[in-house]
Short mmCIF file of C-alpha atoms and ligand atoms in Angstrom, two decimals:
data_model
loop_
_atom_site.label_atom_id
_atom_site.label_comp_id
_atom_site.label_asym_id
_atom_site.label_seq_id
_atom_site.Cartn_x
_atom_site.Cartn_y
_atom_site.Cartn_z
CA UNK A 1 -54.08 -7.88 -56.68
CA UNK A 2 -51.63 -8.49 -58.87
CA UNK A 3 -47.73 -9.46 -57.28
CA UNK A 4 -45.71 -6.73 -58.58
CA UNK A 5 -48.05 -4.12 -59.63
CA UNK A 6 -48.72 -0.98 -58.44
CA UNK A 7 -51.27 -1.24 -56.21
CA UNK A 8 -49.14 -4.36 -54.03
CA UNK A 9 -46.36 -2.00 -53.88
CA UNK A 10 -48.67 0.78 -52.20
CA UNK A 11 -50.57 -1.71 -50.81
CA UNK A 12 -47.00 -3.53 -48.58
CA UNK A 13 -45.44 -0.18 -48.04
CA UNK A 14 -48.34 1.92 -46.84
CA UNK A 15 -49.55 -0.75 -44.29
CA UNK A 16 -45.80 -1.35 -43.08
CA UNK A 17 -45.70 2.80 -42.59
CA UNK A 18 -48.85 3.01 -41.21
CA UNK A 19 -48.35 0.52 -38.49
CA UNK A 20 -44.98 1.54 -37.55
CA UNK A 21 -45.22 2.54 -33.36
CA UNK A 22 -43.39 5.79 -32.01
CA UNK A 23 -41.75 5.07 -28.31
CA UNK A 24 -38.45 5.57 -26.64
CA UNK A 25 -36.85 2.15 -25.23
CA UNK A 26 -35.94 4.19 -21.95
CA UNK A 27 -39.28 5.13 -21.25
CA UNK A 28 -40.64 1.88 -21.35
CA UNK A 29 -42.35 -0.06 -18.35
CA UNK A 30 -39.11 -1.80 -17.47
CA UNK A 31 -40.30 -3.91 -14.18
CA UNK A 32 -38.01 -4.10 -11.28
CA UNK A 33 -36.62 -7.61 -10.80
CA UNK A 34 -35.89 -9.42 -7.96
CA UNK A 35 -32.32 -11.22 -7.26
CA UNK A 36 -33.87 -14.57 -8.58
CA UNK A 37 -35.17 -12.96 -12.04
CA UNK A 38 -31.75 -11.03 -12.08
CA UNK A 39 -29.40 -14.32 -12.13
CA UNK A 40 -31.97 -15.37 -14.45
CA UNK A 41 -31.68 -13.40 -16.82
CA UNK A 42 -27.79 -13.20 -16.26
CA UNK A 43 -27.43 -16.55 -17.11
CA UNK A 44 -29.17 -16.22 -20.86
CA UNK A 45 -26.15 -16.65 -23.19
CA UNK A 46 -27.76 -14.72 -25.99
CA UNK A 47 -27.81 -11.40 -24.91
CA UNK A 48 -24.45 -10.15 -26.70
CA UNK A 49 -25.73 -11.93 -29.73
CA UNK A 50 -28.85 -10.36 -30.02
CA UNK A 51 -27.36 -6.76 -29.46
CA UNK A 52 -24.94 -7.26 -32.11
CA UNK A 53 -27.30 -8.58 -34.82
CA UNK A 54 -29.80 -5.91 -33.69
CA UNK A 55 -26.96 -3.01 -34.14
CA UNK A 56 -25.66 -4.90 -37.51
CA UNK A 57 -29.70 -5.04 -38.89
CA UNK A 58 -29.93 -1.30 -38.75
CA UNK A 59 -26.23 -0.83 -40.50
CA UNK A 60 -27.37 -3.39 -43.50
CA UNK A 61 -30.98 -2.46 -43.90
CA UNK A 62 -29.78 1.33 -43.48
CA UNK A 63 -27.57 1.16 -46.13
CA UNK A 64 -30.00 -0.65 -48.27
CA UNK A 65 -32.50 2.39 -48.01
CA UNK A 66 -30.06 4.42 -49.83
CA UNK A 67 -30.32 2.66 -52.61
CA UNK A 68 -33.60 2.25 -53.40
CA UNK A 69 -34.74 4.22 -55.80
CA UNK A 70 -38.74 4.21 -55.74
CA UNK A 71 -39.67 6.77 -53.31
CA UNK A 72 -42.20 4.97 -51.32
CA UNK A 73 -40.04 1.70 -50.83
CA UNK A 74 -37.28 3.57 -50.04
CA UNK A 75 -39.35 5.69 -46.99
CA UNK A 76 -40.99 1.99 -45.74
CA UNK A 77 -36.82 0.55 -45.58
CA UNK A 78 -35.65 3.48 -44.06
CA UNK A 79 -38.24 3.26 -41.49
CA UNK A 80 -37.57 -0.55 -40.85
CA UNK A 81 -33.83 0.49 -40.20
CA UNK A 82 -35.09 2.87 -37.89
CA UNK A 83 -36.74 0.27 -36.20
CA UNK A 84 -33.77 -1.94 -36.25
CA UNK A 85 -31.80 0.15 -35.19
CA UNK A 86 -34.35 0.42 -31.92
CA UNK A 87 -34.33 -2.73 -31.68
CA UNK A 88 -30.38 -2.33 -30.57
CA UNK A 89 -31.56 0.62 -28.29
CA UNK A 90 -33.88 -1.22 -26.65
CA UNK A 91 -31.39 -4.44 -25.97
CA UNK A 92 -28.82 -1.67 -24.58
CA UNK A 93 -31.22 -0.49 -22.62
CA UNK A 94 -32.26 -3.43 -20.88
CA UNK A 95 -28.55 -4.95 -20.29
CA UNK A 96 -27.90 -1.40 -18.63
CA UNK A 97 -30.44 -1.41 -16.30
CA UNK A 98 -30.08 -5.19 -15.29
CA UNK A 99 -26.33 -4.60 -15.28
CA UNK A 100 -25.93 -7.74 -18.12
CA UNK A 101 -22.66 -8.94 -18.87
CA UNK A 102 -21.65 -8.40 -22.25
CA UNK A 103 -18.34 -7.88 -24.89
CA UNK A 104 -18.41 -4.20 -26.19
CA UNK A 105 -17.41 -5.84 -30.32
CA UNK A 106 -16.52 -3.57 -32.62
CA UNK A 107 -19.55 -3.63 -35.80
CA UNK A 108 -17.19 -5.67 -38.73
CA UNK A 109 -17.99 -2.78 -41.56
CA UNK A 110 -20.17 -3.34 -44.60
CA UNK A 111 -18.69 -4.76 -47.54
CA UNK A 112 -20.22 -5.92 -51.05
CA UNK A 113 -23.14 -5.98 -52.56
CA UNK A 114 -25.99 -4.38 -50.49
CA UNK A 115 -29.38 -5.90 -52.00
CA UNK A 116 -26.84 -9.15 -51.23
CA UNK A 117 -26.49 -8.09 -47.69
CA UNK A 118 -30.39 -7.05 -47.48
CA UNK A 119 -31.96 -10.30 -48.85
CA UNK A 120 -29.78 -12.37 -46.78
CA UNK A 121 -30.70 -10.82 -43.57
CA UNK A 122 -34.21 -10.84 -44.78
CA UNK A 123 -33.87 -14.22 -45.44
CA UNK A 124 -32.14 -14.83 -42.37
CA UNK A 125 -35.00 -12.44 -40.63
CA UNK A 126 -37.96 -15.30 -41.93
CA UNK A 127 -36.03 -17.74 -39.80
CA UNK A 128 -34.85 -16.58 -37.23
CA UNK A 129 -38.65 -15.13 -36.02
CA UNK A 130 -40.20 -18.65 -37.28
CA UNK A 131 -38.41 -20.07 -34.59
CA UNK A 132 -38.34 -17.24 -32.44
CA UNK A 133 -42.27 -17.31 -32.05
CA UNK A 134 -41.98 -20.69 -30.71
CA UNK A 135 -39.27 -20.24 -28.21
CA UNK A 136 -40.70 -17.09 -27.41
CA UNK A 137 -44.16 -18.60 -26.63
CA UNK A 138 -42.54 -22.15 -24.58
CA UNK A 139 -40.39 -19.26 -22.46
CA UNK A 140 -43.42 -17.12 -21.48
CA UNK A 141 -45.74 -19.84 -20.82
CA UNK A 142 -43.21 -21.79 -18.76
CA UNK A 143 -43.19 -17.86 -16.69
CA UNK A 144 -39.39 -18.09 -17.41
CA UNK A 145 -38.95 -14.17 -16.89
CA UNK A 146 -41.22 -11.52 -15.46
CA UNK A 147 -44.53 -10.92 -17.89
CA UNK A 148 -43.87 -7.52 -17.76
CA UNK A 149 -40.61 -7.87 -19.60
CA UNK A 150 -42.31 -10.67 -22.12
CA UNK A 151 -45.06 -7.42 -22.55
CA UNK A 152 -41.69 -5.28 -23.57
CA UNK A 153 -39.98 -8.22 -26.14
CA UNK A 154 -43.56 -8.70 -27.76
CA UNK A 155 -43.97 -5.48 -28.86
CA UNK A 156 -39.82 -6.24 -30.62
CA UNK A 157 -41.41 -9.73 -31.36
CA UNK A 158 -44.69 -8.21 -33.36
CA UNK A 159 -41.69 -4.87 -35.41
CA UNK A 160 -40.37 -8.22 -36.46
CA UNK A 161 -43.29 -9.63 -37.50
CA UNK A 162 -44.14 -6.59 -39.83
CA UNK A 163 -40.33 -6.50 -41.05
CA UNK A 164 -40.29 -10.24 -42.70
CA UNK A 165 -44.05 -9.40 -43.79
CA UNK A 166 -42.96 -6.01 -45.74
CA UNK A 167 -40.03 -7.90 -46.78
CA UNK A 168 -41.73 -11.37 -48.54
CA UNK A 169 -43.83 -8.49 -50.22
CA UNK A 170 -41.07 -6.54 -51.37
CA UNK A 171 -38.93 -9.25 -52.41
CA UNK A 172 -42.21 -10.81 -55.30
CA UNK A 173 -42.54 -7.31 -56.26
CA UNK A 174 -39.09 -6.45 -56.88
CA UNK A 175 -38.61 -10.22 -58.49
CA UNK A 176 -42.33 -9.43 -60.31
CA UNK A 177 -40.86 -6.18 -61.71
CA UNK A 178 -37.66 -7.80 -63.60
CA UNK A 179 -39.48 -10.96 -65.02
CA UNK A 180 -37.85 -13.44 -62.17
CA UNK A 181 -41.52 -14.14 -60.89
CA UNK A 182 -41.05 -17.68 -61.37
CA UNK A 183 -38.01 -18.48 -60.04
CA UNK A 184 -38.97 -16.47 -56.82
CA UNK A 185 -39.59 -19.77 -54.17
CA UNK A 186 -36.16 -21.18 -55.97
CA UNK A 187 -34.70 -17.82 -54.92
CA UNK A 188 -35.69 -18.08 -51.56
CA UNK A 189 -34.62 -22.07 -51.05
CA UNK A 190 -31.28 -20.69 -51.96
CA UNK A 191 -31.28 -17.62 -49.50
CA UNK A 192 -33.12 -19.92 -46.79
CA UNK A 193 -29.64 -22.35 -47.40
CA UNK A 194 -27.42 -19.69 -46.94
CA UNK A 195 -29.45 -18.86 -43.54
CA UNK A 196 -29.71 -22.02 -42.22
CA UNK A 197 -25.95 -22.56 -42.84
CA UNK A 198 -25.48 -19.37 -40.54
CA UNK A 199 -27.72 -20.02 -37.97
CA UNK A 200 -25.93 -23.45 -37.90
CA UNK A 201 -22.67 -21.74 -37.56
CA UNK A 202 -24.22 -19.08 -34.72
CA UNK A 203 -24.85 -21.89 -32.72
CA UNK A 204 -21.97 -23.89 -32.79
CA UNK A 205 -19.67 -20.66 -31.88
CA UNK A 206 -22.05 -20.17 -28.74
CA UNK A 207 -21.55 -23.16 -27.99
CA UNK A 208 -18.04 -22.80 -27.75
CA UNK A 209 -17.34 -19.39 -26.47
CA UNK A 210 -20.19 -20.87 -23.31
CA UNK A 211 -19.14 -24.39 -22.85
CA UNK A 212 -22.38 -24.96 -21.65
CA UNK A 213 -21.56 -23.49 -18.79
CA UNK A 214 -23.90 -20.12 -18.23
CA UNK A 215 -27.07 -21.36 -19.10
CA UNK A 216 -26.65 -23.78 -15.85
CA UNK A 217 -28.53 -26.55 -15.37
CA UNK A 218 -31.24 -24.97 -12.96
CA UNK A 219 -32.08 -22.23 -15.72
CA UNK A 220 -32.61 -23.72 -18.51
CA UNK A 221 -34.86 -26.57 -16.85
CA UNK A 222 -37.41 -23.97 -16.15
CA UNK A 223 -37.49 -22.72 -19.78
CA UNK A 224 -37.16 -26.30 -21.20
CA UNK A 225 -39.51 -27.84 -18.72
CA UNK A 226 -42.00 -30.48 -20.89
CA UNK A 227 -39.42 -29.03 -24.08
CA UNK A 228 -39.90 -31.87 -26.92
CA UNK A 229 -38.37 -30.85 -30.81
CA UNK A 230 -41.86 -32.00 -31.65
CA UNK A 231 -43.76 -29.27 -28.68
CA UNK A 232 -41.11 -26.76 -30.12
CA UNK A 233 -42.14 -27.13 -33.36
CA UNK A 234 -45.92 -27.15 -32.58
CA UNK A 235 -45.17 -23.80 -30.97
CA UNK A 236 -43.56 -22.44 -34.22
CA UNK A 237 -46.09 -23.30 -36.47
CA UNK A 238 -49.50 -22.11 -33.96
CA UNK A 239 -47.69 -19.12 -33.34
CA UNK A 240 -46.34 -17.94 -37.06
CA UNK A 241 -50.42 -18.78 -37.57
CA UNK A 242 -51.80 -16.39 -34.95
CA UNK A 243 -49.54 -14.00 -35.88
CA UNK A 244 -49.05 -13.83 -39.70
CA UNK A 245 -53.25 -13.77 -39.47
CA UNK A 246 -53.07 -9.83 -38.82
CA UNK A 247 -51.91 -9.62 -42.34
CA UNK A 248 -54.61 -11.63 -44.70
CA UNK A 249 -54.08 -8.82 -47.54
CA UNK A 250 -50.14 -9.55 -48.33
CA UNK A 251 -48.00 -12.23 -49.35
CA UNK A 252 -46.63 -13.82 -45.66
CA UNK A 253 -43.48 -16.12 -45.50
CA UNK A 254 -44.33 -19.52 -46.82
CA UNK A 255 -42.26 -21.92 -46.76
CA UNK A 256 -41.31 -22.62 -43.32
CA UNK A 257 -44.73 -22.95 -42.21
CA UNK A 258 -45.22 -25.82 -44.96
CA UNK A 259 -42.37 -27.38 -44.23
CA UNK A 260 -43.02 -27.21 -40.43
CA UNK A 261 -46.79 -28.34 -41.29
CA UNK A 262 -45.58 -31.44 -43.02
CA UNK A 263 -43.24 -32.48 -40.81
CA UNK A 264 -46.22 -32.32 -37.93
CA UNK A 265 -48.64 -34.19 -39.99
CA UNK A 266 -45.57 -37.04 -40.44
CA UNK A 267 -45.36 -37.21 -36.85
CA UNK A 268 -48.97 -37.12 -35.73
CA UNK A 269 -49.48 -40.15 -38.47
CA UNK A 270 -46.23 -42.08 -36.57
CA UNK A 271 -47.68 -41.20 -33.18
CA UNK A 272 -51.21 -42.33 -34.07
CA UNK A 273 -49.83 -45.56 -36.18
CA UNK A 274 -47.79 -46.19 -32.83
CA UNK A 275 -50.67 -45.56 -30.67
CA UNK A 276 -49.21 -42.12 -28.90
CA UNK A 277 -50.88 -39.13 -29.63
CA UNK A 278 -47.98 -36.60 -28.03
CA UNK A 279 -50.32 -34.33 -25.74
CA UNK A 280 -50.88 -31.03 -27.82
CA UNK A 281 -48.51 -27.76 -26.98
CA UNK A 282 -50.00 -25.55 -24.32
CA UNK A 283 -51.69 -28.51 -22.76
CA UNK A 284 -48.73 -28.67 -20.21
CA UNK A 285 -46.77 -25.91 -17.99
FE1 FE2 B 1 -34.67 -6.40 -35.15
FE1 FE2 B 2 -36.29 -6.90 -38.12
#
């Protein structure tokens, strides 16, 4: 299959349509918690984050679908924005019925250049679930919350999955279809740049609107119990494997993965030449 032809742009759009999953978020199998899993969860400092970049994904990718001109791309984005914006629903859903404290923020409105806005949160998207699937998969083997709830955030988890899949395809097609085919992995170091840079800058004003304060000391042991940057990463890389392997037919973010795999490879080689082979994720908790 050639990147850019026909038959990848059918091929990316029809399996992201044909996979997408009709449910309500209220109707889900939220589990009842008890007062320790409450406070648990109270204590995350991300909630308010995630909510708002959920309810700002739907607004950007929404007003992306309108101008798209090619019928069938334009039906697959509009669906992913209504999965976005589900993604919001589902987030309100669950800091209703846990009674979560958040800050009801205002959306800041649109402005610019909308395939701008759309490839940076796509960008942003491919990192953002690279190292989601490893925190992710350290939280629910350390039995940090409920499985049942880890059963509802999977199924958010795998939407997510499909999104940065459909959106690595559409990206070498689009690039394919005006020539730019071979600038397409400098085109992503420089989106990848501008993500890093926000993710850097997401983090640093949690930091300071928390203090360090809510995720208390007792929490964040249990999720960080055996944690190592080197077990974290381990879990990023097995788990973008296990999970970009449902979609052997497309293109599939690449980068990350290579630069994660290198960076492993560096340290197994310092480990072994030091005579410490670090125990392999999942061996643990
Ligand atoms: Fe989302
Ligand atoms: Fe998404």
């Amino acid at each position: 299959m050639r990147i850019g032809s026909e038959a990848h742009k059918q091929r990316f759009c029809r399996q992201f349509i044909a996979s997408h999953q009709v449910f309500d978020p209220r109707t889900l199998p939220w589990p009842e918690l008890d007062e320790a899993s409450l406070e648990r969860m109270r204590t995350v400092p991300f909630w308010n984050e995630v909510l708002h970049t959920e309810r700002r994904a739907g607004a950007i990718v929404g007003a992306f679908a309108a101008t798209v001109d090619d019928p069938l791309v334009r039906e697959a984005v509009e669906l992913q924005g209504v999965e976005e914006a589900r993604h919001a629903a589902l987030i309100d859903e669950m800091i209703r019925r846990y009674g979560l404290p958040v800050e009801e923020q205002q959306p800041a409105p649109l402005a610019g250049d909308t395939y701008r806005a759309f490839a940076d949160f796509g960008y942003g998207e491919c990192l953002d679930s690279f190292l989601g699937f490893g925190a992710f998969q350290i939280a629910r083997q350390a039995r940090f919350l409920p499985e049942p709830l880890f059963v509802i955030f999977d199924r958010l988890m795998a939407e997510e999955v499909r999104h940065i899949v459909f959106f690595v395809n559409w990206m070498a097609w689009w690039q394919a279809r005006r020539g730019r085919a071979p600038l397409r992995h400098l085109v992503a170091l420089y989106y990848y740049g501008r993500a890093v840079a926000r993710l850097v800058g997401t983090v640093r004003r949690g930091r300071r609107q928390n203090d360090g304060k809510d995720f208390s000391a007792t929490q964040a042991s249990v999720f960080l119990e055996g944690f190592t940057p080197r077990r974290f990463l381990e879990a990023c890389h097995a788990e973008n494997g296990r999970r970009m392997a449902a979609f052997p037919d497309l293109l599939r973010p690449s980068l990350l993965p290579a630069l994660a795999g290198v960076t492993l490879s560096c340290l197994r080689l310092v480990s072994r030449r030091a005579g410490t082979s670090g125990p392999a994720f999942g061996a643990g908790a």
